[in-house]
Coordinates of C-alpha atoms and ligand atoms in Angstrom, one line a residue:
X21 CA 51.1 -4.5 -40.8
X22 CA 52.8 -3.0 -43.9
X23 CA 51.5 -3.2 -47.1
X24 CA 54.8 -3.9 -48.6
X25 CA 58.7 -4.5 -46.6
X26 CA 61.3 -4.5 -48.7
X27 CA 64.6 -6.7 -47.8
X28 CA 67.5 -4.8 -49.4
X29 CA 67.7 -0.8 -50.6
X30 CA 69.9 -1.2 -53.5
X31 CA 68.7 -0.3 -57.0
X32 CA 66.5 -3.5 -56.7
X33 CA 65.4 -2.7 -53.7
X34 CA 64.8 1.3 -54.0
X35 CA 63.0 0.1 -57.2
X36 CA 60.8 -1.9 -55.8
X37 CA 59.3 0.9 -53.4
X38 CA 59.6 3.4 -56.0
X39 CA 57.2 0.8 -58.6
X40 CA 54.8 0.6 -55.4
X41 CA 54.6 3.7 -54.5
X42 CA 54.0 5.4 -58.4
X43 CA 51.2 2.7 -58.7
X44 CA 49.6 3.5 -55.6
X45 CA 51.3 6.7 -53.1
X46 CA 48.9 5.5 -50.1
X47 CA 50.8 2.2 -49.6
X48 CA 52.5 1.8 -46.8
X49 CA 56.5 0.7 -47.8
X50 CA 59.6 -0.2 -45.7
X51 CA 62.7 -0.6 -46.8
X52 CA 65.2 -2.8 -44.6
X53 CA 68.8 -2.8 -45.2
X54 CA 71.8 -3.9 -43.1
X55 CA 73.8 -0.7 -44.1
X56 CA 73.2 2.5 -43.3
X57 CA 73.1 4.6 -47.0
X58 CA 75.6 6.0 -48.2
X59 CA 77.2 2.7 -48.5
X60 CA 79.7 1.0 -51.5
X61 CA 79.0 -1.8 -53.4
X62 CA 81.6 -3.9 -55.7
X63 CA 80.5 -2.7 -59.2
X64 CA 81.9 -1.4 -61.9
X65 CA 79.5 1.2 -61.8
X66 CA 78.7 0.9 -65.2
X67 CA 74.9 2.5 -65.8
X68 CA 72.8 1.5 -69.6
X69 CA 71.0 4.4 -70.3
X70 CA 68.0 2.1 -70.3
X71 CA 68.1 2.3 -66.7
X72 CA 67.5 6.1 -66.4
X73 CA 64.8 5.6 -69.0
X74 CA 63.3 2.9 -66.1
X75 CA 63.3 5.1 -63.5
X76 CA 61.9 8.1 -65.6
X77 CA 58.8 6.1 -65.8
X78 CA 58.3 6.4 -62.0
X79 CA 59.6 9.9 -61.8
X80 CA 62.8 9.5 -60.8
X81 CA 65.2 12.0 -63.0
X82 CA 68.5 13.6 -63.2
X83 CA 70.1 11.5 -60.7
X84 CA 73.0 11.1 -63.0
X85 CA 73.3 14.4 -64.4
X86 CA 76.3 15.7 -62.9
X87 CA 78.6 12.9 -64.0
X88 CA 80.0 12.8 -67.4
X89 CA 78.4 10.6 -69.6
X90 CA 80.2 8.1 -71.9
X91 CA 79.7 7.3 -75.3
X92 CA 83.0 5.0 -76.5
X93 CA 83.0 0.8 -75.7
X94 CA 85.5 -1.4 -76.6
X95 CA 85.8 -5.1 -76.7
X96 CA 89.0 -7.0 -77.0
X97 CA 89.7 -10.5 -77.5
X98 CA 93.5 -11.3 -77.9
X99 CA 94.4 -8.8 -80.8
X100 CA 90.8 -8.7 -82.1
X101 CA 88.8 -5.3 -81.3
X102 CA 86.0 -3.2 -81.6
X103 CA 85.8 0.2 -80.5
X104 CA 83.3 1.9 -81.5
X105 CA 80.3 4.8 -79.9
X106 CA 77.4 3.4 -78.6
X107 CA 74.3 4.6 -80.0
X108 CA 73.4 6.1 -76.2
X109 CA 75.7 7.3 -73.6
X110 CA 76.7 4.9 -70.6
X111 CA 77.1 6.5 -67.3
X112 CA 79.5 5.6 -64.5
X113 CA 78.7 6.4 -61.2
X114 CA 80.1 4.8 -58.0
X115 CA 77.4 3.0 -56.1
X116 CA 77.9 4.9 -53.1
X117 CA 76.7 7.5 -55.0
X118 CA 73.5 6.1 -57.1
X119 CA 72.1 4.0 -55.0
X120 CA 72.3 6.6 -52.2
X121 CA 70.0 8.7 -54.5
X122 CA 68.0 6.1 -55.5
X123 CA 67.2 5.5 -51.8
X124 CA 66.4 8.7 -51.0
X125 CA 64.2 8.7 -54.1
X126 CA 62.4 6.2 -52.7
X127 CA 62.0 8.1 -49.4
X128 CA 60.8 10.8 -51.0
X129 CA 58.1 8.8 -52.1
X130 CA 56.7 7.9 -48.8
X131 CA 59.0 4.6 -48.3
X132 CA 60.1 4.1 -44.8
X133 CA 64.0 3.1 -45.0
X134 CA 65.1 1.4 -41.7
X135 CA 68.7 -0.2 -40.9
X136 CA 67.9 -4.2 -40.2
X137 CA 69.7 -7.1 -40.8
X138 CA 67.2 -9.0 -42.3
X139 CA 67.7 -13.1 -40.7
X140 CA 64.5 -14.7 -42.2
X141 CA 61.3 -15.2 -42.9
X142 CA 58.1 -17.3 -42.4
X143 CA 55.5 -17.1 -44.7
X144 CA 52.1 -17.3 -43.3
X145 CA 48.2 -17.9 -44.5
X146 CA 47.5 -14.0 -44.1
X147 CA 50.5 -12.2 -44.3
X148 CA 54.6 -12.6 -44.2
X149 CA 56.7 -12.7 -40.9
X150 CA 60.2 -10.8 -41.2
X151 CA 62.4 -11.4 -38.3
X152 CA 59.8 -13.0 -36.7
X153 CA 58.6 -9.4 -35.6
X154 CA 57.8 -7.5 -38.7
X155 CA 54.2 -8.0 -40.2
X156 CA 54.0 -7.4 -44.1
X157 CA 51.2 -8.7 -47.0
X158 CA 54.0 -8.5 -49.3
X159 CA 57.9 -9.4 -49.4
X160 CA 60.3 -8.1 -52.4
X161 CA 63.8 -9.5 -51.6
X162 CA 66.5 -7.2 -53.0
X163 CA 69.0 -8.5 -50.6
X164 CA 71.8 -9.1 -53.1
X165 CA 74.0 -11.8 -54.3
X166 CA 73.1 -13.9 -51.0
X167 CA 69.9 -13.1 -50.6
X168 CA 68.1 -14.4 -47.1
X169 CA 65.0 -14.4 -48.9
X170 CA 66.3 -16.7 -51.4
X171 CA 67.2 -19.0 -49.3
X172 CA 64.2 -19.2 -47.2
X173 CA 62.3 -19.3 -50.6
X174 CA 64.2 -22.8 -51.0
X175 CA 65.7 -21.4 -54.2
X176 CA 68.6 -22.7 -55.5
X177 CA 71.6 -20.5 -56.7
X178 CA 72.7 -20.5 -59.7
X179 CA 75.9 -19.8 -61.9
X180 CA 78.0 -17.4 -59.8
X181 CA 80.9 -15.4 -61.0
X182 CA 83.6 -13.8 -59.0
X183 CA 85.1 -10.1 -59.3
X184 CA 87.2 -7.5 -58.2
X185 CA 87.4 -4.3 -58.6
X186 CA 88.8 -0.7 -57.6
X187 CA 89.2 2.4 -58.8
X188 CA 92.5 3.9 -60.6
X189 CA 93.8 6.9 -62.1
X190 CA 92.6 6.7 -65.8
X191 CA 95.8 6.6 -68.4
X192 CA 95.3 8.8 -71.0
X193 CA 94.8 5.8 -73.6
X194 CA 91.4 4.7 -71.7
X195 CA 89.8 8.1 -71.2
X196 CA 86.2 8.9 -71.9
X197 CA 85.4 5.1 -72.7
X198 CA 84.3 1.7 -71.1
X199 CA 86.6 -1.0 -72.3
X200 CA 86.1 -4.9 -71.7
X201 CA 88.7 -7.4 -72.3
X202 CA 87.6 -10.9 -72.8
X203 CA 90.4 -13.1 -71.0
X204 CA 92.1 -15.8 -73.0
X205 CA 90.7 -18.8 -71.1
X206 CA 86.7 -20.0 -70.8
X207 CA 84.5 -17.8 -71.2
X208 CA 82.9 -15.9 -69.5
X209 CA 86.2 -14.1 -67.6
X210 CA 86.7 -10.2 -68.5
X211 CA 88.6 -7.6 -67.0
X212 CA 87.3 -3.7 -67.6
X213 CA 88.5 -0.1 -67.1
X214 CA 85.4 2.3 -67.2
X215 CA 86.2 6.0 -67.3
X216 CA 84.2 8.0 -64.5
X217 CA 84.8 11.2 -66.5
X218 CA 86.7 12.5 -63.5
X219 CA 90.1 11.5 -63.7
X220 CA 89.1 7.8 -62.1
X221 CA 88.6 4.3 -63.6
X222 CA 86.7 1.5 -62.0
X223 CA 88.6 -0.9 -63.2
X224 CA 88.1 -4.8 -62.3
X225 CA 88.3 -8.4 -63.7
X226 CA 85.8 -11.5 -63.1
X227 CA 85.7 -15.2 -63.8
X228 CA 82.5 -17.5 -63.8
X229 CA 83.2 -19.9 -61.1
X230 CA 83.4 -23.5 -61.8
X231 CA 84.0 -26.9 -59.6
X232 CA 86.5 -28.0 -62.0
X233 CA 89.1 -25.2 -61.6
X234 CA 90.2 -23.3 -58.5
X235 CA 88.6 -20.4 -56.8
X236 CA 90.6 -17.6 -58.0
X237 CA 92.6 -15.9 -55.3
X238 CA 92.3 -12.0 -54.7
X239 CA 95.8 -11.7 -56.1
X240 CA 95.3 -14.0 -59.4
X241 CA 92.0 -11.6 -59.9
X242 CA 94.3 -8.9 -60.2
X243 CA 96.9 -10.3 -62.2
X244 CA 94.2 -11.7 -64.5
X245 CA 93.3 -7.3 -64.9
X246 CA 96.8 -6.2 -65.3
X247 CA 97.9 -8.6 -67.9
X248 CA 94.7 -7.9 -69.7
X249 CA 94.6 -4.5 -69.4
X250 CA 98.1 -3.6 -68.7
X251 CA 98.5 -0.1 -66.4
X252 CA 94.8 -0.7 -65.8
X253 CA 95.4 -1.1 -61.8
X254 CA 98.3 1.3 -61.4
X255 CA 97.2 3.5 -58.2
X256 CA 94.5 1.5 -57.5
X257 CA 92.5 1.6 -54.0
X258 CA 89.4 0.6 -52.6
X259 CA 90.0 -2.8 -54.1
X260 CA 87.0 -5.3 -53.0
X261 CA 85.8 -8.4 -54.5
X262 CA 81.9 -9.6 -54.6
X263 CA 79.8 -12.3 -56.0
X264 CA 77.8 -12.5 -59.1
X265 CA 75.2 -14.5 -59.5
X266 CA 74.8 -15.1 -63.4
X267 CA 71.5 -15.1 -65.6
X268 CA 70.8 -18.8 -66.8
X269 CA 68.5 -19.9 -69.6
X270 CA 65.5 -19.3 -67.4
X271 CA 63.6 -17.9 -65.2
X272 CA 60.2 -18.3 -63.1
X273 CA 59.7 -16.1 -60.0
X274 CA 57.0 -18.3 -58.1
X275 CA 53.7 -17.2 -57.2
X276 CA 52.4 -16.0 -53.6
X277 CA 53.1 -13.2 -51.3
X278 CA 57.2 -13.0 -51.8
X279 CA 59.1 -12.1 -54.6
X280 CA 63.2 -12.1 -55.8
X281 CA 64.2 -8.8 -57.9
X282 CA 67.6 -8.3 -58.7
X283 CA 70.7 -10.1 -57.6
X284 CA 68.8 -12.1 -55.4
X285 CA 66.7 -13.1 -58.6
X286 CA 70.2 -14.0 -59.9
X287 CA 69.9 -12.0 -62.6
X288 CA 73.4 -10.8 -63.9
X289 CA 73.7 -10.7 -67.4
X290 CA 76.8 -13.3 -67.6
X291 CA 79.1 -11.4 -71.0
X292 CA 79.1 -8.3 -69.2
X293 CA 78.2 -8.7 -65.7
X294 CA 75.6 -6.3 -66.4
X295 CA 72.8 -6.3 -63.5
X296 CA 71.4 -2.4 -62.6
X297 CA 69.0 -2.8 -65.2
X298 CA 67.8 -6.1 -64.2
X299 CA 67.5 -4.9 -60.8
X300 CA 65.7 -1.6 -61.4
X301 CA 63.3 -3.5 -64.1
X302 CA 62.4 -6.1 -61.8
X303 CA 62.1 -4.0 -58.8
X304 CA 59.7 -1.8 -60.6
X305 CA 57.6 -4.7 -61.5
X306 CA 57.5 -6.5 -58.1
X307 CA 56.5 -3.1 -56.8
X308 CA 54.0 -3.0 -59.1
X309 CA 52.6 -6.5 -58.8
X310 CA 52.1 -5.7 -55.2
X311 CA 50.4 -2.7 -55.7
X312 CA 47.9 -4.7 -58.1
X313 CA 47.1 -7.8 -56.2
X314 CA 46.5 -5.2 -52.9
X315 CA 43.7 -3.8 -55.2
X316 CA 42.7 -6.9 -56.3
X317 CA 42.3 -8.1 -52.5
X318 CA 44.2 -10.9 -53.7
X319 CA 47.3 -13.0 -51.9
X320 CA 49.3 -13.8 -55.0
X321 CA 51.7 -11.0 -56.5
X322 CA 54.1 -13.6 -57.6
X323 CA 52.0 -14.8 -60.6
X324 CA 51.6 -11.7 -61.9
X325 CA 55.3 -10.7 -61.8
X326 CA 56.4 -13.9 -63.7
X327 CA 54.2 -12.8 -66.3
X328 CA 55.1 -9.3 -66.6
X329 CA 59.0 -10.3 -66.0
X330 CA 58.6 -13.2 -68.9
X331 CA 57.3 -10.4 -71.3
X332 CA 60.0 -8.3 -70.7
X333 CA 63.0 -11.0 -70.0
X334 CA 62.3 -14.4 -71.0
X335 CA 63.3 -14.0 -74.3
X336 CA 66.3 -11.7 -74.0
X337 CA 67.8 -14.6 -71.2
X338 CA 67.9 -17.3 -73.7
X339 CA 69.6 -15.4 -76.1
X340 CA 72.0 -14.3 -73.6
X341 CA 72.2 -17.7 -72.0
X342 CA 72.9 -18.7 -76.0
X343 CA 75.5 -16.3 -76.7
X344 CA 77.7 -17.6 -73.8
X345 CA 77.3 -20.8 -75.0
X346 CA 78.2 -20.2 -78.3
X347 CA 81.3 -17.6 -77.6
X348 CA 82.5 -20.6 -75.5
X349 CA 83.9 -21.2 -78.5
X350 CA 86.6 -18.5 -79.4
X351 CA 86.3 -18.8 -82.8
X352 CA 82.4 -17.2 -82.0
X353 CA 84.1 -14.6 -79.8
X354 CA 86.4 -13.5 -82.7
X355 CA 84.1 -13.5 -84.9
X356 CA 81.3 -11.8 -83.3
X357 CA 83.7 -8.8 -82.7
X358 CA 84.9 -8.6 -86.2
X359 CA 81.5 -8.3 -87.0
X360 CA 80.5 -5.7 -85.0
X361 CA 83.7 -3.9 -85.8
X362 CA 83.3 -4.2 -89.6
X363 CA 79.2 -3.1 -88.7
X364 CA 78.0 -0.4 -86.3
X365 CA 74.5 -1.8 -86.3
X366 CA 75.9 -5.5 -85.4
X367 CA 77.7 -3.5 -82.7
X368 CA 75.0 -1.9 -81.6
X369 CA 72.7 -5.1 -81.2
X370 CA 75.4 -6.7 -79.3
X371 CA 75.2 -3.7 -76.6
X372 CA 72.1 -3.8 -76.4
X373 CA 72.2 -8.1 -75.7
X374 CA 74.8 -6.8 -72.8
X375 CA 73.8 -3.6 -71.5
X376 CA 69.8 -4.2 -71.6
X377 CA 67.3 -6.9 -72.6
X378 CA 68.2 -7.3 -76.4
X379 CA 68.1 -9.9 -78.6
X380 CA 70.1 -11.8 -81.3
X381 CA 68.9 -10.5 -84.4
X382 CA 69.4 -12.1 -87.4
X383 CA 72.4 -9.9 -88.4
X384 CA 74.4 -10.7 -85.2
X385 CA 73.5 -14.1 -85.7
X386 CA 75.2 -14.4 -89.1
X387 CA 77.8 -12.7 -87.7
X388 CA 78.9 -14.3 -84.6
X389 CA 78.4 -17.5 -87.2
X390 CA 80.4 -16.0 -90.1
Ligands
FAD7 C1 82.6 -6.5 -59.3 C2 81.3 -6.3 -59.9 C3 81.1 -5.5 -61.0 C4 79.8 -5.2 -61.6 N1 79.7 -4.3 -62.6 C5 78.5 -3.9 -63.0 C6 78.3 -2.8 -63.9 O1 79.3 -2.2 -64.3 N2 77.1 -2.5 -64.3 C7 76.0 -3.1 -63.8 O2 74.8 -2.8 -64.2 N3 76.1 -4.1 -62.9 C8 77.3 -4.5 -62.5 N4 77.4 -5.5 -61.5 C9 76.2 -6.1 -61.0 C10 75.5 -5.1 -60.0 O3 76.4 -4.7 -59.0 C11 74.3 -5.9 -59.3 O4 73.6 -6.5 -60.3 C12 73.4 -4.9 -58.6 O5 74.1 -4.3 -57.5 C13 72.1 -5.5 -58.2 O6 71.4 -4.7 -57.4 P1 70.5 -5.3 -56.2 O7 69.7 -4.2 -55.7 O8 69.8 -6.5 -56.7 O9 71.6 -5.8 -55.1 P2 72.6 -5.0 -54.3 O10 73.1 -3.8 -55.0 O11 73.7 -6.0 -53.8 O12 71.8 -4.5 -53.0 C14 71.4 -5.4 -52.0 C15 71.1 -4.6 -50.8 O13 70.7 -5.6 -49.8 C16 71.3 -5.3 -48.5 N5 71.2 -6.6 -47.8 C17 71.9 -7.7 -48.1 N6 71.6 -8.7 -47.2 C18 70.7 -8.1 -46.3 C19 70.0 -8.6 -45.2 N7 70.1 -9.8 -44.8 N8 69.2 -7.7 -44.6 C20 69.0 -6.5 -45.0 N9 69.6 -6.0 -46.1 C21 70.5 -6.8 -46.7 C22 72.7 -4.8 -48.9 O14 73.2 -4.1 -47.9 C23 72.4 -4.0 -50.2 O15 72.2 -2.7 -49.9 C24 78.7 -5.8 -61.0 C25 78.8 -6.7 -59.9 C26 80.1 -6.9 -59.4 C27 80.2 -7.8 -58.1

């Protein structure tokens, strides 16, 4: 009987272990993932500082040190721009990469990582069933985009976006900076080109998904990048394309013995596609729920996580769930990136709305309205 399995090792899922493991090192934590690490994951590798400051907290440090980190973001809207430095450096770092290190983190800290292809669950008076073989007290799925865990949960998935992306010589013109380009159509659709600091790009463009238009082909996604960002995909490889599954207005994890973190939480943040920081925050905090309700004696982790998670997200998901709705509009759009061109403190709320869990302040309220 483990104290804790873990369905998926990403940054969800290593976060998760690592959040158990800091609260309480006896606990006994297995990690199930269908890939051996290192693996790659469709991203665009972009990494909020916030995230580092996260993982800090559970002392996990340095794992981005030897990549260059980057200060410049730009967003573009037709001939409308910002570019500006962000008040803390971004990192990018391929996935195959961070979340390798992240795993082994998490190894390091006494969780057992084990390669399973996770097919369901059963959820029982005393304990939960994985696989119908695996005993556990306490479920975190971090399986990803289409989470098994979900499913079995009876959850139903929310706004999903679509995306590709590779990774391309970086022209000189986008070096040392993370560029988004809002496309011309409904929002949201973007294509970016994030410097690595090592010569390469990830470079990409996604589309939310919607009944009424069609499913973007693999070869419209990347027409969609190069007319946006024109050169961006020129000696591009490892092209792959993967699901998002956006943030919506709300969110309540449900109470008991199993608990979403992550992607599997559908927690993207839908203007930038942001969702390592999600992941890692909630991870942390389903760790830590479990390793609160096992001292408590008690069944439920879930009821403690929705609080913790509402304190930290509920707030910042509305606002982002508003934003969309209002830069629907591209009058909103426009406006909201003259203002945080003509302001570097409008700008830097608005990174903080994409890249973490900020709010609209009053400032970029009156000007996305102005
Ligand atoms: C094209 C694209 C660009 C993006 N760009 C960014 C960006 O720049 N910055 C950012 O912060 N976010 C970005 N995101 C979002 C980010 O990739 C995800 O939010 C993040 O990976 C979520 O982490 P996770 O641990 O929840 O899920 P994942 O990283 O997907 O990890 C899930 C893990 O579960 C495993 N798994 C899946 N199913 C099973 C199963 N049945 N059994 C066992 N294991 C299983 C998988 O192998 C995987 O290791 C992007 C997403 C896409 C698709």
């Amino acid at each position: 009987m483990w104290d804790l399995v873990v369905v998926g090792a990403g940054p969800a899922g290593a976060s998760a272990a690592l959040g158990a493991l800091a609260a309480d090192p006896s606990l006994s934590v297995l990690m199930l993932d269908r890939h051996d690490f290192p693996r790659d994951k469709a991203c665009g590798d972009g990494i909020a500082p916030h995230v580092l400051d996260l993982l800090a907290g559970v002392g996990v440090t340095g794992i981005v040190d030897d990549w260059t980190p980057v200060r410049r973001f730009a967003l573009t809207w037709g001939d409308v721009e910002v570019d500006r430095d962000m008040a803390r450096p971004n990192w990018v770092v391929p996935r195959t990469v961070f979340d390798h290190r992240l795993a082994d983190a998490a190894q390091t800290a006494g969780a057992q990582l084990v390669r399973r292809r996770v097919r369901g669950l059963e959820i029982q008076r005393r304990a939960v069933l994985v696989d119908g073989e695996v005993d556990a007290r306490f479920v975190v799925g971090a399986d990803g985009a289409h989470s098994v865990v979900r499913r079995d949960l009876g959850v139903k998935p929310g706004p999903v976006a679509l995306a590709i992306r590779g990774y391309a010589p970086t022209p000189s013109a986008r070096a040392a900076s993370q560029v988004i380009a809002y496309g011309p159509g409904r929002q949201p659709s973007y294509a970016w080109s994030f410097d690595r600091g090592d010569g390469w790009s990830n470079v990409g463009y996604g589309e939310q998904l919607t009944s009424d238009r069609p499913r973007p082909t693999r070869a419209d996604l990347l027409a969609h990048l190069e007319a946006l960002l024109p050169g961006a995909s020129g000696g591009g490889k490892s092209w792959w394309g993967h699901h998002l599954p956006l943030s919506g207005w709300t969110w309540r994890p449900s109470a008991g013995r199993v608990m979403l973190a992550g992607d599997a939480a559908g927690l993207i943040n839908p203007m930038t596609g942001e969702g390592i920081y999600y992941a890692v925050a909630t991870g942390l905090l389903a760790g830590r729920a479990v390793a609160n309700a096992l001292r408590a004696d008690s069944a439920d982790a879930g009821t403690s996580y929705r609080r913790r998670t509402a304190r930290l997200l509920a707030r910042h998901l509305r606002h982002t769930a508003l934003t969309v709705q209002l830069t629907r509009s591209g009058r909103v759009l426009d406006a909201g990136i003259r203002a945080a061109a003509a302001d570097q403190r409008i700008f830097d709320d608005l990174v903080e709305l994409g890249l973490a869990d900020g709010l609209i302040t009053r400032r970029l309220l009156r000007g996305l309205m102005s």
